[in-house]
Amino acid sequence: MPPTEPDSSRSLLGKGDDGRRFLSGTFGEINGLTSSPPPGAPAFLPTREHRRFTEFADTVRTHRYIGLCWGPPGVGKTLSARHYAGATEWEQWQRDLGEDRDPGPIPEQVLQARTALWTPTVTASPRQIDQALPRACQQISYAIDYHRHGRVDPFVHPDSRSSGLTELLIIDEADRLKTTGLEQVRDYYDRHTLGVILIGMPGIDKRLGRYPQLYSRVGFAHEYRQLTPEELTAILARRWHTDGLAGEDDEFTRTVAIATIARITGGNFRLVDRLLTQIKRILEINQLETVTPEVVEAARDALLIGH
């Protein structure tokens, strides 16, 4: 395949460089930006548990305590944290900025929440954590400075120099942090005036109980529960039309299909998305227009569902 001519104003390749070294070298990602969300991703639906999480996060942010949030996988903890912090809009804004496009104003949700969201890698070293914590918080502080003054100059506007404009730091997948990492979080919290939320699996509260210096700073705890059957049924009824599942089914067939989905998923938000995706796939393959309990069961058989 003949090489394409690079855009010299943006390309990393110099004259006579065809980029072949990227095929064999040990290079990491060029930037730290996340990939774009898939097209047609379902819109975020605020649930009762999300509203409880929002109240919990507002309290931690206001009082500048450490908060613990735990719950089983797939119930929506990460979705709630991302929605609260405006992470999707922030990542899209950064992508546009990195591609030399006019990103527009700072997303309003980012300005309102003043919340940094950070997820440690599985093998995060102490040095990486030391760099990642201030970087995540300072990015938000710098964004607020940019919104206020049209420029980012931490020597003129020193509040953002030490993450002073960031009010809350949410650490997702906090179970990955080892003893040293948890101590680094406590140290960072002690040296800054901001709230911190640690999100993890059930049992993280008991694990942190073994670290009294950190545990004594925990002011609030929140258990993220699964959806109730009534709320899950209401959400499925809304998704029925937005996901294009409303064909020529009658009211009884739709009610039975929704009840079957609610029984299979047991209130697990992530499992609902996976099951609905499989249902759409089966409808398309078999050229069906009606979601029946048999279609739902066939979609269930195509998934690995743990209980």
Short mmCIF file of C-alpha atoms in Angstrom, two decimals:
data_model
loop_
_atom_site.label_atom_id
_atom_site.label_comp_id
_atom_site.label_asym_id
_atom_site.label_seq_id
_atom_site.Cartn_x
_atom_site.Cartn_y
_atom_site.Cartn_z
CA MET A 1 0.00 0.00 0.00
CA PRO A 2 1.58 3.33 -1.00
CA PRO A 3 2.19 5.76 1.87
CA THR A 4 -0.11 8.71 2.17
CA GLU A 5 1.23 12.22 2.22
CA PRO A 6 1.14 13.53 5.81
CA ASP A 7 -0.13 16.94 6.77
CA SER A 8 3.19 18.60 7.55
CA SER A 9 1.57 21.07 9.92
CA ARG A 10 0.31 18.30 12.24
CA SER A 11 2.24 15.12 11.42
CA LEU A 12 4.90 13.62 13.68
CA LEU A 13 6.77 12.36 10.63
CA GLY A 14 9.77 14.21 9.27
CA LYS A 15 11.01 14.35 5.72
CA GLY A 16 11.73 10.87 4.39
CA ASP A 17 10.08 9.21 7.40
CA ASP A 18 7.28 6.82 6.42
CA GLY A 19 6.43 5.96 10.04
CA ARG A 20 7.57 2.35 9.75
CA ARG A 21 9.14 2.55 13.21
CA PHE A 22 5.65 2.65 14.71
CA LEU A 23 5.05 -0.87 13.37
CA SER A 24 7.91 -2.44 15.29
CA GLY A 25 8.78 -0.03 18.11
CA THR A 26 7.49 -0.15 21.66
CA PHE A 27 5.51 3.04 21.61
CA GLY A 28 2.68 3.91 23.91
CA GLU A 29 -0.35 6.01 23.12
CA ILE A 30 0.57 9.38 21.67
CA ASN A 31 -1.83 11.24 23.94
CA GLY A 32 -3.87 10.40 26.97
CA LEU A 33 -7.24 11.12 25.42
CA THR A 34 -9.97 8.50 25.56
CA SER A 35 -11.58 7.13 22.43
CA SER A 36 -14.84 8.56 21.14
CA PRO A 37 -18.04 6.93 22.42
CA PRO A 38 -19.70 4.51 19.98
CA PRO A 39 -22.43 5.94 17.75
CA GLY A 40 -25.95 5.37 18.96
CA ALA A 41 -24.98 4.98 22.59
CA PRO A 42 -28.08 5.20 24.81
CA ALA A 43 -28.70 8.47 26.58
CA PHE A 44 -28.08 8.62 30.31
CA LEU A 45 -31.24 8.00 32.31
CA PRO A 46 -31.21 9.47 35.82
CA THR A 47 -32.40 6.92 38.34
CA ARG A 48 -33.21 7.05 42.01
CA GLU A 49 -29.78 5.65 42.82
CA HIS A 50 -28.12 8.33 40.67
CA ARG A 51 -30.03 11.03 42.54
CA ARG A 52 -28.85 9.50 45.82
CA PHE A 53 -25.28 9.49 44.50
CA THR A 54 -25.58 13.15 43.44
CA GLU A 55 -26.73 14.14 46.93
CA PHE A 56 -23.87 12.13 48.44
CA ALA A 57 -21.28 13.73 46.11
CA ASP A 58 -22.65 17.23 46.80
CA THR A 59 -22.29 16.62 50.54
CA VAL A 60 -18.70 15.35 50.27
CA ARG A 61 -17.82 18.28 48.03
CA THR A 62 -19.39 20.83 50.37
CA HIS A 63 -17.81 19.54 53.58
CA ARG A 64 -14.48 18.49 51.99
CA TYR A 65 -14.50 15.03 53.55
CA ILE A 66 -13.53 11.64 52.17
CA GLY A 67 -16.52 9.59 51.03
CA LEU A 68 -16.82 5.89 50.27
CA CYS A 69 -19.15 4.53 47.59
CA TRP A 70 -19.50 0.83 46.91
CA GLY A 71 -21.83 -1.50 45.07
CA PRO A 72 -21.88 -4.65 42.94
CA PRO A 73 -20.57 -4.45 39.37
CA GLY A 74 -22.87 -3.09 36.69
CA VAL A 75 -25.27 -1.10 38.86
CA GLY A 76 -24.18 2.29 37.47
CA LYS A 77 -21.53 3.64 39.86
CA THR A 78 -19.15 4.74 37.09
CA LEU A 79 -21.98 6.12 34.95
CA SER A 80 -23.19 8.25 37.83
CA ALA A 81 -19.68 9.51 38.60
CA ARG A 82 -19.02 10.39 34.95
CA HIS A 83 -22.36 12.14 34.60
CA TYR A 84 -21.82 14.10 37.81
CA ALA A 85 -18.38 15.28 36.70
CA GLY A 86 -19.40 15.92 33.08
CA ALA A 87 -16.63 13.55 31.96
CA THR A 88 -18.08 12.80 28.51
CA GLU A 89 -18.38 16.48 27.60
CA TRP A 90 -14.92 17.18 29.06
CA GLU A 91 -13.29 14.40 27.05
CA GLN A 92 -14.95 15.59 23.83
CA TRP A 93 -13.75 19.14 24.57
CA GLN A 94 -10.19 17.87 25.05
CA ARG A 95 -10.35 15.83 21.83
CA ASP A 96 -11.36 18.91 19.84
CA LEU A 97 -8.59 20.90 21.50
CA GLY A 98 -6.02 18.21 20.73
CA GLU A 99 -7.07 18.13 17.08
CA ASP A 100 -6.50 21.89 16.74
CA ARG A 101 -10.22 22.53 16.35
CA ASP A 102 -12.02 25.26 18.20
CA PRO A 103 -13.43 23.33 21.17
CA GLY A 104 -15.81 26.10 22.14
CA PRO A 105 -16.46 27.12 25.74
CA ILE A 106 -15.64 24.88 28.70
CA PRO A 107 -18.59 22.46 29.20
CA GLU A 108 -21.08 23.89 31.65
CA GLN A 109 -21.32 20.67 33.68
CA VAL A 110 -17.54 20.74 34.27
CA LEU A 111 -17.74 24.33 35.53
CA GLN A 112 -20.65 23.52 37.83
CA ALA A 113 -19.28 20.29 39.27
CA ARG A 114 -15.61 21.37 39.61
CA THR A 115 -14.93 17.66 39.88
CA ALA A 116 -11.94 15.67 38.65
CA LEU A 117 -12.47 12.01 37.78
CA TRP A 118 -9.50 9.64 37.87
CA THR A 119 -9.29 5.88 37.36
CA PRO A 120 -5.99 4.23 38.37
CA THR A 121 -4.53 1.60 36.08
CA VAL A 122 -4.19 -1.96 37.34
CA THR A 123 -0.40 -1.63 37.70
CA ALA A 124 -0.26 2.02 38.79
CA SER A 125 3.10 2.68 40.42
CA PRO A 126 3.62 5.18 43.27
CA ARG A 127 5.29 7.56 40.82
CA GLN A 128 2.38 7.37 38.39
CA ILE A 129 -0.09 8.04 41.20
CA ASP A 130 1.96 11.02 42.40
CA GLN A 131 1.77 12.47 38.90
CA ALA A 132 -1.83 11.52 38.10
CA LEU A 133 -3.54 13.00 41.18
CA PRO A 134 -2.37 16.62 40.71
CA ARG A 135 -2.68 16.37 36.92
CA ALA A 136 -6.34 15.33 37.10
CA CYS A 137 -7.20 18.09 39.57
CA GLN A 138 -5.14 20.83 37.95
CA GLN A 139 -6.74 20.23 34.56
CA ILE A 140 -10.10 21.17 36.05
CA SER A 141 -8.63 24.17 37.88
CA TYR A 142 -6.92 25.36 34.71
CA ALA A 143 -10.19 24.98 32.79
CA ILE A 144 -11.96 27.20 35.32
CA ASP A 145 -9.17 29.77 35.03
CA TYR A 146 -9.48 29.66 31.25
CA HIS A 147 -13.24 30.20 31.51
CA ARG A 148 -12.82 33.14 33.89
CA HIS A 149 -9.86 34.95 32.38
CA GLY A 150 -9.51 33.61 28.83
CA ARG A 151 -6.01 32.39 29.61
CA VAL A 152 -4.20 29.88 31.82
CA ASP A 153 -1.42 31.48 33.85
CA PRO A 154 -0.94 29.83 37.27
CA PHE A 155 1.59 32.52 38.24
CA VAL A 156 -0.96 35.31 37.75
CA HIS A 157 -3.98 33.37 39.04
CA PRO A 158 -2.43 31.13 41.73
CA ASP A 159 -5.68 29.46 42.85
CA SER A 160 -5.28 26.86 40.11
CA ARG A 161 -1.58 26.32 40.80
CA SER A 162 -2.28 23.85 43.59
CA SER A 163 -5.65 22.61 42.29
CA GLY A 164 -7.35 25.21 44.45
CA LEU A 165 -10.36 25.55 42.12
CA THR A 166 -11.12 21.82 42.08
CA GLU A 167 -13.61 20.97 44.80
CA LEU A 168 -14.00 17.21 44.44
CA LEU A 169 -11.83 14.31 43.26
CA ILE A 170 -13.61 11.05 42.39
CA ILE A 171 -11.39 7.96 42.20
CA ASP A 172 -13.11 5.12 40.38
CA GLU A 173 -11.93 1.50 40.71
CA ALA A 174 -10.31 2.40 44.04
CA ASP A 175 -9.91 -1.32 44.77
CA ARG A 176 -6.86 -1.23 42.49
CA LEU A 177 -4.95 0.98 44.90
CA LYS A 178 -2.50 -0.86 47.09
CA THR A 179 -1.49 0.25 50.57
CA THR A 180 1.01 2.79 49.24
CA GLY A 181 -1.53 4.18 46.78
CA LEU A 182 -4.14 4.68 49.50
CA GLU A 183 -1.53 6.45 51.62
CA GLN A 184 -0.74 8.71 48.65
CA VAL A 185 -4.43 9.60 48.32
CA ARG A 186 -4.58 10.44 52.03
CA ASP A 187 -1.46 12.59 51.75
CA TYR A 188 -2.84 14.43 48.72
CA TYR A 189 -6.14 14.99 50.52
CA ASP A 190 -4.34 16.37 53.60
CA ARG A 191 -2.39 18.88 51.50
CA HIS A 192 -5.39 20.21 49.55
CA THR A 193 -8.79 21.59 50.40
CA LEU A 194 -11.06 19.29 48.43
CA GLY A 195 -13.36 16.36 48.91
CA VAL A 196 -12.45 12.85 47.75
CA ILE A 197 -14.77 9.98 46.81
CA LEU A 198 -13.43 6.43 46.56
CA ILE A 199 -15.63 4.13 44.44
CA GLY A 200 -15.15 0.40 44.74
CA MET A 201 -16.70 -3.01 45.15
CA PRO A 202 -18.56 -4.21 48.25
CA GLY A 203 -16.09 -4.76 51.05
CA ILE A 204 -13.93 -1.71 50.35
CA ASP A 205 -15.26 -0.15 53.53
CA LYS A 206 -14.00 -3.11 55.57
CA ARG A 207 -10.64 -3.04 53.78
CA LEU A 208 -10.12 0.66 54.53
CA GLY A 209 -10.95 -0.05 58.16
CA ARG A 210 -7.45 -1.55 58.38
CA TYR A 211 -5.92 1.86 57.65
CA PRO A 212 -6.98 4.04 60.61
CA GLN A 213 -5.26 7.21 59.38
CA LEU A 214 -7.31 7.14 56.18
CA TYR A 215 -10.45 5.66 57.69
CA SER A 216 -10.65 8.37 60.35
CA ARG A 217 -11.03 10.94 57.55
CA VAL A 218 -14.03 9.19 55.99
CA GLY A 219 -17.06 11.34 56.69
CA PHE A 220 -19.73 9.80 54.46
CA ALA A 221 -20.55 6.38 53.06
CA HIS A 222 -22.91 5.45 50.27
CA GLU A 223 -24.03 2.02 49.09
CA TYR A 224 -25.03 2.03 45.43
CA ARG A 225 -27.87 -0.46 45.13
CA GLN A 226 -29.43 -2.23 42.19
CA LEU A 227 -32.54 -0.89 40.52
CA THR A 228 -35.86 -1.81 42.09
CA PRO A 229 -38.22 -3.88 39.91
CA GLU A 230 -40.61 -0.94 39.55
CA GLU A 231 -37.87 1.48 38.46
CA LEU A 232 -36.31 -1.07 36.12
CA THR A 233 -39.71 -1.61 34.48
CA ALA A 234 -40.14 2.16 34.01
CA ILE A 235 -36.65 2.50 32.48
CA LEU A 236 -37.24 -0.43 30.14
CA ALA A 237 -40.52 1.13 29.00
CA ARG A 238 -38.64 4.32 28.08
CA ARG A 239 -35.84 2.43 26.34
CA TRP A 240 -38.39 0.40 24.38
CA HIS A 241 -39.00 3.32 22.02
CA THR A 242 -35.58 5.01 22.03
CA ASP A 243 -33.85 1.70 21.16
CA GLY A 244 -36.24 0.97 18.31
CA LEU A 245 -37.77 -2.10 19.93
CA ALA A 246 -41.35 -0.89 19.63
CA GLY A 247 -42.60 -2.74 16.57
CA GLU A 248 -46.08 -4.14 16.10
CA ASP A 249 -46.17 -5.73 19.54
CA ASP A 250 -49.35 -5.44 21.51
CA GLU A 251 -49.51 -4.19 25.07
CA PHE A 252 -49.63 -7.66 26.62
CA THR A 253 -46.64 -8.96 24.63
CA ARG A 254 -44.58 -5.89 25.50
CA THR A 255 -45.48 -6.16 29.18
CA VAL A 256 -44.49 -9.83 29.32
CA ALA A 257 -41.21 -9.15 27.45
CA ILE A 258 -40.31 -6.31 29.80
CA ALA A 259 -41.10 -8.47 32.82
CA THR A 260 -38.85 -11.20 31.40
CA ILE A 261 -35.98 -8.73 30.94
CA ALA A 262 -36.45 -7.43 34.48
CA ARG A 263 -36.35 -11.00 35.83
CA ILE A 264 -33.19 -11.91 33.90
CA THR A 265 -31.21 -8.76 34.69
CA GLY A 266 -32.24 -8.48 38.32
CA GLY A 267 -31.80 -4.68 38.33
CA ASN A 268 -28.26 -4.69 36.89
CA PHE A 269 -27.88 -1.59 34.71
CA ARG A 270 -24.97 -2.91 32.62
CA LEU A 271 -26.72 -6.20 31.98
CA VAL A 272 -29.80 -4.35 30.75
CA ASP A 273 -27.71 -2.60 28.07
CA ARG A 274 -26.06 -5.83 26.98
CA LEU A 275 -29.36 -7.70 26.82
CA LEU A 276 -31.12 -4.97 24.82
CA THR A 277 -28.21 -4.94 22.35
CA GLN A 278 -28.56 -8.69 21.85
CA ILE A 279 -32.34 -8.37 21.43
CA LYS A 280 -31.88 -5.82 18.64
CA ARG A 281 -29.32 -8.12 17.01
CA ILE A 282 -31.68 -11.12 17.10
CA LEU A 283 -34.53 -9.05 15.68
CA GLU A 284 -32.36 -7.94 12.77
CA ILE A 285 -30.96 -11.41 12.04
CA ASN A 286 -34.36 -13.07 12.04
CA GLN A 287 -36.17 -10.11 10.45
CA LEU A 288 -38.62 -9.89 13.33
CA GLU A 289 -40.58 -6.87 14.46
CA THR A 290 -41.97 -8.05 17.78
CA VAL A 291 -40.01 -8.62 20.98
CA THR A 292 -41.45 -11.74 22.57
CA PRO A 293 -40.34 -13.60 25.69
CA GLU A 294 -38.79 -16.18 23.34
CA VAL A 295 -36.64 -13.47 21.75
CA VAL A 296 -35.56 -12.28 25.19
CA GLU A 297 -34.61 -15.81 26.22
CA ALA A 298 -32.65 -16.27 22.99
CA ALA A 299 -30.78 -13.04 23.73
CA ARG A 300 -30.07 -14.28 27.23
CA ASP A 301 -28.56 -17.49 25.88
CA ALA A 302 -26.12 -15.39 23.83
CA LEU A 303 -24.75 -13.69 26.95
CA LEU A 304 -22.55 -14.82 29.79
CA ILE A 305 -24.58 -13.91 32.84
CA GLY A 306 -23.13 -14.51 36.28
CA HIS A 307 -25.19 -14.62 39.42
#
